[in-house]
DNA sequence: ATAAAACATGAATACTGATTCATATTTCAA
DNA sequence: TTGAAATATGAATCAGTATTCATGTTTTAT
């Protein structure tokens, strides 16, 4: 049966949102396969069948969560970086904001990473969209002399890789890590490299 | 029933290896949950029940594959880096060797990444062990003045993040990428940073 | 050569959980 | 107010597959 794409009533919209939030919690903590539809609807305080009024499958909610996460992350970083005085400071601010975001919504972060194994297209889209915007920023900064010339696309992916991995290691795995220190060290490496 | 930890006969050792290789292929291409034990034993040309003579569960083979992958990766990078004239060149050689490794064994690489969702401990161990050795190298190089001073651990994780992400984007996703170009660009950023 | 230990087999077991559907209840436009 | 459209319900269906086990076969030590 096809998903009801737009709830027609206020109640419908609320239920859909309840279920989406419950899915975020359950899939984010248990993982995609361990979280059952029954878990999700129980947590959302609705009947099992209600799920299928709003989503056509478990993959379907999952995809929606990944999409939502993409919008959130982009909006968040964009805002965090908005009033940086220059591109280098924007890098520092962006990295810091991302790590804070991971700390605040570890479950959504986990969902994006798991997407690689559940919905590759959504996963690729998430990072590719991000990388495109990121590379464009780097190109602009390079043009105005704020950065040393270089391949903006490769740089964008490398910088994303740094953020992802530091988030995993120092935020998700380590309750006690000094985030500011990690940001400072990473930033210094990004800015000046490791050569003496 | 407990796994038979050490096959006592030549035939036993061969069967176990057959099954392990079949598991690598099936789990590496289909993913952990999509690959069934029946798939694995069919591919290994043995009976279903034979699987349980050598492994106690699907998670069990999986863990063994992750462990194997850890040893392989470390050995591979260590060798690739062995005769670099200095630490900076070692970075370049290590990154290049890693990307080549991803190209050669994409399925084992995928298995390591999926471990995050199947066996977190094995996943953490893989990266933590690698990071420890990596950081030690960086510390040594720093002490001998080959690198600018900095937090070796943070650097190790950041550098691993670059390698992981570039491998995913330019090797797994992109058949036609110019690996040497990617390595050169990334290396230049690692060595000198992006500041003008 | 022979018996004990290892190993091999695949049908049967056991269980989980996604999805459907017939049946109520609620909403809302006219 | 009213009935058609939306929404809600959860038991029943349906499918898949991890794991076990009783029964053979092969290997190895003596």
Coordinates of C-alpha atoms (C1' of nucleotides) in Angstrom, one line a residue:
Chain A
X1 CA 0.0 0.0 0.0
X2 CA 1.3 3.5 -0.9
X3 CA 2.3 5.9 1.8
X4 CA -0.1 8.7 2.5
X5 CA 2.3 11.5 1.4
X6 CA 0.5 14.4 3.1
X7 CA -1.7 14.0 6.1
X8 CA -4.9 15.9 5.5
X9 CA -5.7 16.6 9.1
X10 CA -3.9 18.1 12.0
X11 CA -4.2 14.9 13.9
X12 CA -2.5 13.1 10.9
X13 CA 0.4 15.5 10.8
X14 CA 0.9 15.1 14.5
X15 CA 0.9 11.3 14.4
X16 CA 3.3 11.3 11.5
X17 CA 5.7 13.5 13.4
X18 CA 5.3 11.3 16.5
X19 CA 6.3 8.3 14.6
X20 CA 9.2 10.0 12.9
X21 CA 10.6 11.1 16.2
X22 CA 10.1 7.7 17.7
X23 CA 11.9 6.2 14.7
X24 CA 14.8 8.6 15.3
X25 CA 15.1 7.5 18.9
X26 CA 14.7 3.7 18.3
X27 CA 16.8 3.4 15.2
X28 CA 19.3 5.9 16.5
X29 CA 19.9 3.8 19.6
X30 CA 19.2 0.2 18.6
X31 CA 20.2 0.4 15.0
X32 CA 18.2 -0.2 11.9
X33 CA 17.6 -4.0 12.1
X34 CA 17.4 -4.2 15.9
X35 CA 14.7 -1.5 16.0
X36 CA 11.4 -3.1 15.1
X37 CA 8.3 -1.3 13.8
X38 CA 6.6 -2.5 17.0
X39 CA 9.3 -0.8 19.0
X40 CA 8.8 2.4 17.1
X41 CA 5.0 2.5 17.4
X42 CA 5.1 1.5 21.0
X43 CA 7.5 4.4 21.7
X44 CA 5.2 6.7 19.6
X45 CA 2.2 5.4 21.5
X46 CA 0.2 4.4 18.5
X47 CA -0.9 1.1 17.1
X48 CA 1.4 -1.0 14.9
X49 CA -0.7 -0.5 11.8
X50 CA -0.6 3.3 12.1
X51 CA 3.0 3.2 11.0
X52 CA 1.9 2.0 7.5
X53 CA -0.5 4.9 7.1
X54 CA 2.4 7.3 7.0
X55 CA 5.4 5.3 5.8
X56 CA 5.5 2.5 3.3
X57 CA 8.3 0.6 4.9
X58 CA 11.0 0.7 7.5
X59 CA 13.5 1.8 4.8
X60 CA 11.1 4.6 4.0
X61 CA 11.2 6.3 7.5
X62 CA 14.9 5.7 7.5
X63 CA 15.4 7.6 4.3
X64 CA 13.3 10.4 5.6
X65 CA 15.5 10.6 8.7
X66 CA 18.6 10.7 6.6
X67 CA 17.2 13.5 4.4
X68 CA 16.2 15.5 7.5
X69 CA 19.6 15.0 9.0
X70 CA 21.2 16.4 5.8
X71 CA 19.1 19.6 6.0
X72 CA 19.8 20.0 9.7
X73 CA 23.6 19.6 9.4
X74 CA 23.9 22.0 6.5
X75 CA 21.7 24.6 8.2
X76 CA 23.6 24.2 11.4
X77 CA 27.1 24.5 9.9
X78 CA 26.0 27.4 7.6
X79 CA 24.8 29.3 10.5
X80 CA 27.8 28.6 12.7
X81 CA 30.1 29.8 10.0
X82 CA 28.1 32.8 8.9
X83 CA 29.9 35.5 10.8
X84 CA 33.4 34.1 10.7
X85 CA 35.8 37.0 9.6
X86 CA 37.5 34.8 7.0
X87 CA 37.7 31.3 5.6
X88 CA 40.3 30.0 7.9
X89 CA 38.2 31.1 10.9
X90 CA 35.2 29.6 9.2
X91 CA 37.0 26.2 9.2
X92 CA 37.6 26.4 12.9
X93 CA 34.1 27.4 13.6
X94 CA 32.6 24.8 11.3
X95 CA 34.6 22.0 12.9
X96 CA 33.7 23.1 16.4
X97 CA 30.0 23.4 15.5
X98 CA 30.0 20.0 13.9
X99 CA 31.5 18.3 16.9
X100 CA 28.9 20.0 19.1
X101 CA 26.2 18.8 16.8
X102 CA 27.4 15.2 17.1
X103 CA 27.4 15.6 20.9
X104 CA 23.9 16.9 20.9
X105 CA 22.3 14.4 18.4
X106 CA 24.4 11.3 18.5
X107 CA 21.5 9.2 17.3
X108 CA 20.9 11.2 14.1
X109 CA 24.7 11.0 13.4
X110 CA 24.6 7.3 13.8
X111 CA 21.7 7.1 11.4
X112 CA 23.6 8.9 8.7
X113 CA 26.5 6.5 9.0
X114 CA 24.3 3.5 9.0
X115 CA 22.6 4.7 5.8
X116 CA 25.7 3.5 4.0
X117 CA 24.4 0.0 4.6
X118 CA 20.7 0.6 4.3
X119 CA 20.2 3.2 1.7
X120 CA 23.4 4.0 -0.2
X121 CA 21.8 6.6 -2.4
X122 CA 20.6 8.6 0.5
X123 CA 24.0 8.3 2.1
X124 CA 25.9 9.4 -1.0
X125 CA 23.5 12.3 -1.5
X126 CA 24.0 13.5 2.0
X127 CA 27.8 13.7 1.7
X128 CA 27.8 14.7 -1.9
X129 CA 25.5 17.6 -1.4
X130 CA 27.5 18.7 1.6
X131 CA 30.8 18.4 -0.3
X132 CA 29.5 20.4 -3.2
X133 CA 28.6 23.4 -1.1
X134 CA 31.8 23.0 0.9
X135 CA 34.0 22.9 -2.2
X136 CA 32.2 26.0 -3.6
X137 CA 33.1 27.9 -0.4
X138 CA 36.7 26.8 -0.6
X139 CA 36.9 27.8 -4.3
X140 CA 35.6 31.3 -3.5
X141 CA 38.1 31.7 -0.7
X142 CA 40.9 30.5 -2.9
X143 CA 39.9 33.0 -5.6
X144 CA 40.0 35.9 -3.1
X145 CA 43.4 34.8 -1.9
X146 CA 42.3 33.5 1.5
X147 CA 43.6 30.0 0.8
X148 CA 46.6 28.6 -0.9
X149 CA 45.6 27.2 -4.3
X150 CA 44.6 23.6 -4.4
X151 CA 41.9 21.1 -5.5
X152 CA 38.8 22.3 -3.7
X153 CA 36.9 19.1 -4.1
X154 CA 39.6 16.9 -2.7
X155 CA 40.1 19.3 0.2
X156 CA 36.4 19.4 1.0
X157 CA 36.3 15.6 1.2
X158 CA 39.5 15.5 3.3
X159 CA 38.2 18.1 5.7
X160 CA 34.9 16.2 6.0
X161 CA 36.8 13.1 6.8
X162 CA 38.6 14.8 9.6
X163 CA 35.4 16.1 11.1
X164 CA 33.7 12.7 10.8
X165 CA 36.5 10.8 12.4
X166 CA 37.2 13.2 15.2
X167 CA 33.5 13.3 16.0
X168 CA 33.4 9.6 16.3
X169 CA 36.6 9.3 18.3
X170 CA 36.4 12.3 20.6
X171 CA 32.7 12.8 20.9
X172 CA 30.9 9.5 20.5
X173 CA 33.5 7.3 22.1
X174 CA 34.9 9.6 24.7
X175 CA 32.8 11.4 27.3
X176 CA 35.7 13.2 28.8
X177 CA 37.6 14.5 25.7
X178 CA 38.5 18.2 25.6
X179 CA 36.7 19.2 22.5
X180 CA 38.3 22.7 22.4
X181 CA 41.8 21.1 22.5
X182 CA 40.9 18.7 19.7
X183 CA 39.5 21.6 17.6
X184 CA 42.6 23.7 18.2
X185 CA 45.0 20.9 17.2
X186 CA 43.0 19.8 14.1
X187 CA 42.7 23.4 13.1
X188 CA 46.4 24.1 13.4
X189 CA 47.1 21.1 11.2
X190 CA 44.5 22.1 8.6
X191 CA 45.8 25.7 8.5
X192 CA 49.6 25.0 8.5
X193 CA 50.1 21.3 7.9
X194 CA 52.4 19.1 9.8
X195 CA 55.7 20.0 8.1
X196 CA 58.2 21.8 10.4
Chain B
X1 CA 27.7 -25.4 20.8
X2 CA 31.1 -24.0 21.2
X3 CA 33.2 -23.4 18.1
X4 CA 36.0 -25.9 17.4
X5 CA 38.8 -23.4 17.8
X6 CA 41.6 -25.4 16.1
X7 CA 40.8 -27.9 13.4
X8 CA 42.8 -31.1 14.1
X9 CA 43.1 -32.3 10.6
X10 CA 44.3 -30.8 7.3
X11 CA 40.8 -31.2 5.9
X12 CA 39.4 -29.3 8.8
X13 CA 41.8 -26.4 8.4
X14 CA 40.9 -26.2 4.7
X15 CA 37.2 -26.3 5.3
X16 CA 37.5 -23.5 7.8
X17 CA 39.5 -21.4 5.4
X18 CA 37.0 -22.1 2.6
X19 CA 34.2 -20.9 4.8
X20 CA 36.0 -17.8 6.0
X21 CA 36.8 -16.8 2.4
X22 CA 33.2 -17.4 1.3
X23 CA 32.0 -15.3 4.3
X24 CA 34.3 -12.5 3.1
X25 CA 32.8 -12.6 -0.3
X26 CA 29.2 -12.9 0.7
X27 CA 29.2 -10.5 3.6
X28 CA 31.5 -8.1 1.7
X29 CA 29.1 -7.9 -1.2
X30 CA 25.7 -8.4 0.3
X31 CA 26.3 -7.0 3.7
X32 CA 26.0 -8.7 7.1
X33 CA 22.2 -9.2 7.3
X34 CA 21.6 -9.9 3.7
X35 CA 24.2 -12.6 3.6
X36 CA 22.8 -15.8 5.0
X37 CA 24.7 -18.8 6.4
X38 CA 23.2 -20.8 3.6
X39 CA 24.7 -18.3 1.1
X40 CA 28.0 -18.6 2.7
X41 CA 28.1 -22.4 2.8
X42 CA 26.7 -22.7 -0.7
X43 CA 29.5 -20.5 -1.9
X44 CA 32.0 -22.5 0.1
X45 CA 30.6 -25.7 -1.3
X46 CA 29.9 -27.3 2.0
X47 CA 26.8 -28.3 3.9
X48 CA 25.0 -25.7 6.0
X49 CA 25.8 -27.4 9.3
X50 CA 29.5 -27.4 8.6
X51 CA 29.5 -23.8 9.3
X52 CA 28.8 -24.4 13.0
X53 CA 31.7 -26.8 13.3
X54 CA 34.1 -23.9 12.8
X55 CA 32.2 -20.8 13.9
X56 CA 29.7 -20.4 16.7
X57 CA 27.6 -17.8 15.0
X58 CA 27.4 -15.4 12.1
X59 CA 28.8 -12.6 14.4
X60 CA 31.7 -14.9 15.1
X61 CA 32.9 -15.2 11.5
X62 CA 32.3 -11.5 11.1
X63 CA 34.6 -10.7 14.1
X64 CA 37.3 -12.9 12.6
X65 CA 37.1 -11.1 9.3
X66 CA 37.5 -7.8 11.1
X67 CA 40.5 -9.0 13.0
X68 CA 42.0 -10.4 9.9
X69 CA 41.5 -7.1 8.1
X70 CA 43.2 -5.2 10.9
X71 CA 46.3 -7.3 10.6
X72 CA 46.3 -7.0 6.9
X73 CA 46.0 -3.3 6.9
X74 CA 48.7 -2.7 9.4
X75 CA 51.1 -5.1 7.7
X76 CA 50.3 -3.5 4.4
X77 CA 50.9 0.1 5.4
X78 CA 53.9 -0.8 7.5
X79 CA 55.5 -2.3 4.5
X80 CA 54.6 0.4 2.2
X81 CA 56.1 3.0 4.5
X82 CA 59.2 1.1 5.4
X83 CA 61.6 2.6 3.1
X84 CA 60.3 6.2 3.0
X85 CA 63.3 8.6 3.5
X86 CA 61.4 10.6 6.1
X87 CA 58.1 10.9 7.9
X88 CA 56.5 13.3 5.4
X89 CA 57.3 10.9 2.6
X90 CA 55.9 8.1 4.7
X91 CA 52.6 10.0 4.9
X92 CA 52.4 10.2 1.2
X93 CA 53.3 6.6 0.7
X94 CA 51.0 5.4 3.4
X95 CA 48.0 7.2 2.0
X96 CA 48.7 5.9 -1.5
X97 CA 49.1 2.4 -0.3
X98 CA 45.9 2.6 1.7
X99 CA 43.9 3.8 -1.3
X100 CA 45.4 1.0 -3.4
X101 CA 44.4 -1.5 -0.7
X102 CA 40.8 -0.2 -0.8
X103 CA 40.7 -0.7 -4.5
X104 CA 42.1 -4.2 -4.2
X105 CA 39.9 -5.4 -1.4
X106 CA 36.7 -3.3 -1.4
X107 CA 34.8 -6.0 0.4
X108 CA 37.1 -6.3 3.4
X109 CA 37.0 -2.5 3.7
X110 CA 33.3 -2.6 3.7
X111 CA 33.3 -5.2 6.4
X112 CA 35.4 -3.1 8.7
X113 CA 33.0 -0.2 8.3
X114 CA 30.0 -2.3 8.8
X115 CA 31.6 -3.6 12.0
X116 CA 30.6 -0.4 13.6
X117 CA 27.0 -1.7 13.6
X118 CA 27.6 -5.4 14.2
X119 CA 30.5 -5.6 16.6
X120 CA 31.5 -2.2 18.0
X121 CA 34.3 -3.6 20.1
X122 CA 36.0 -5.1 17.1
X123 CA 35.5 -1.9 15.2
X124 CA 37.0 0.2 17.9
X125 CA 39.8 -2.2 18.4
X126 CA 40.7 -2.0 14.7
X127 CA 41.0 1.8 14.6
X128 CA 42.4 2.2 18.1
X129 CA 45.2 -0.2 17.5
X130 CA 46.0 1.5 14.2
X131 CA 45.8 4.9 15.8
X132 CA 48.2 3.9 18.6
X133 CA 50.9 2.8 16.3
X134 CA 50.3 5.7 14.0
X135 CA 50.6 8.2 16.8
X136 CA 53.8 6.6 18.1
X137 CA 55.3 7.1 14.7
X138 CA 54.3 10.7 14.6
X139 CA 55.7 11.3 18.1
X140 CA 59.0 9.9 17.1
X141 CA 59.1 12.0 14.0
X142 CA 58.2 15.1 16.0
X143 CA 61.0 14.3 18.5
X144 CA 63.5 14.2 15.7
X145 CA 62.3 17.4 14.3
X146 CA 60.7 15.9 11.2
X147 CA 57.3 17.4 12.1
X148 CA 56.1 20.6 13.6
X149 CA 55.1 20.0 17.3
X150 CA 51.5 19.0 17.8
X151 CA 49.1 16.5 19.5
X152 CA 50.1 13.2 17.8
X153 CA 47.0 11.4 18.8
X154 CA 44.6 14.0 17.3
X155 CA 46.8 14.1 14.2
X156 CA 46.7 10.4 13.8
X157 CA 42.9 10.3 14.0
X158 CA 42.6 13.2 11.6
X159 CA 44.9 11.6 9.1
X160 CA 43.0 8.3 9.4
X161 CA 39.8 10.2 8.7
X162 CA 41.3 11.7 5.6
X163 CA 42.4 8.3 4.3
X164 CA 39.0 6.7 5.1
X165 CA 36.9 9.4 3.4
X166 CA 39.1 9.8 0.3
X167 CA 39.1 6.0 -0.1
X168 CA 35.3 5.9 0.0
X169 CA 34.8 8.9 -2.3
X170 CA 37.5 8.4 -4.9
X171 CA 38.1 4.7 -4.8
X172 CA 34.8 3.0 -3.9
X173 CA 32.4 5.4 -5.5
X174 CA 34.4 6.5 -8.5
X175 CA 35.9 4.1 -10.9
X176 CA 37.6 6.8 -12.9
X177 CA 39.3 9.0 -10.3
X178 CA 42.9 9.9 -10.7
X179 CA 44.3 8.4 -7.5
X180 CA 47.7 10.0 -7.9
X181 CA 46.2 13.4 -8.2
X182 CA 44.1 12.8 -5.1
X183 CA 47.1 11.7 -3.1
X184 CA 49.2 14.7 -4.3
X185 CA 46.5 17.1 -3.3
X186 CA 45.8 15.5 0.0
X187 CA 49.5 15.2 0.8
X188 CA 50.1 18.9 0.0
X189 CA 47.3 19.8 2.4
X190 CA 48.7 17.5 5.1
X191 CA 52.2 18.9 4.7
X192 CA 51.6 22.6 4.4
X193 CA 48.0 23.2 5.3
X194 CA 45.5 25.4 3.4
X195 CA 46.6 28.8 4.7
X196 CA 48.2 31.0 2.0
Chain C
dA1 C1' 43.4 -53.2 10.4
dT2 C1' 40.6 -51.0 13.7
dA3 C1' 38.3 -48.1 16.8
dA4 C1' 38.1 -43.5 18.6
dA5 C1' 38.1 -38.8 17.3
dA6 C1' 37.1 -35.5 13.8
dC7 C1' 34.5 -33.9 10.6
dA8 C1' 30.2 -33.6 7.2
dT9 C1' 25.5 -33.5 6.2
dG10 C1' 20.9 -31.2 5.5
dA11 C1' 16.2 -31.8 7.2
dA12 C1' 13.8 -30.1 11.1
dT13 C1' 13.3 -26.8 14.7
dA14 C1' 12.3 -22.4 16.5
dC15 C1' 11.7 -17.8 16.4
dT16 C1' 11.5 -13.2 14.9
dG17 C1' 9.4 -9.4 12.9
dA18 C1' 7.7 -6.9 8.6
dT19 C1' 3.5 -6.1 6.3
dT20 C1' -1.6 -6.6 5.6
dC21 C1' -6.4 -6.1 6.4
dA22 C1' -11.0 -6.2 8.1
dT23 C1' -13.1 -3.4 11.3
dA24 C1' -13.7 0.8 14.3
dT25 C1' -13.4 5.7 15.2
dT26 C1' -12.6 10.6 14.2
dT27 C1' -12.5 14.6 11.3
dC28 C1' -14.4 18.1 8.4
dA29 C1' -16.6 20.2 4.5
dA30 C1' -21.2 21.2 3.0
Chain D
dT1 C1' -26.1 17.7 11.4
dT2 C1' -24.2 14.3 8.5
dG3 C1' -21.8 11.1 5.6
dA4 C1' -17.7 10.6 3.0
dA5 C1' -12.9 10.8 3.6
dA6 C1' -9.1 10.2 6.9
dT7 C1' -7.2 8.0 10.3
dA8 C1' -6.6 4.2 14.0
dT9 C1' -6.3 -0.5 15.6
dG10 C1' -3.9 -5.0 16.5
dA11 C1' -4.6 -9.8 15.5
dA12 C1' -3.4 -12.6 11.7
dT13 C1' -0.6 -13.6 7.8
dC14 C1' 3.6 -14.6 5.7
dA15 C1' 8.3 -15.2 4.9
dG16 C1' 12.9 -15.8 6.0
dT17 C1' 16.8 -17.8 8.2
dA18 C1' 19.9 -18.8 12.3
dT19 C1' 20.9 -22.7 14.8
dT20 C1' 20.5 -27.6 16.3
dC21 C1' 20.9 -32.5 15.9
dA22 C1' 20.7 -37.3 14.7
dT23 C1' 22.9 -39.8 11.5
dG24 C1' 26.7 -40.8 8.3
dT25 C1' 31.7 -40.6 6.6
dT26 C1' 36.6 -39.7 6.9
dT27 C1' 40.9 -39.3 9.3
dT28 C1' 44.4 -40.6 12.5
dA29 C1' 46.8 -43.0 16.1
dT30 C1' 48.0 -47.4 17.5

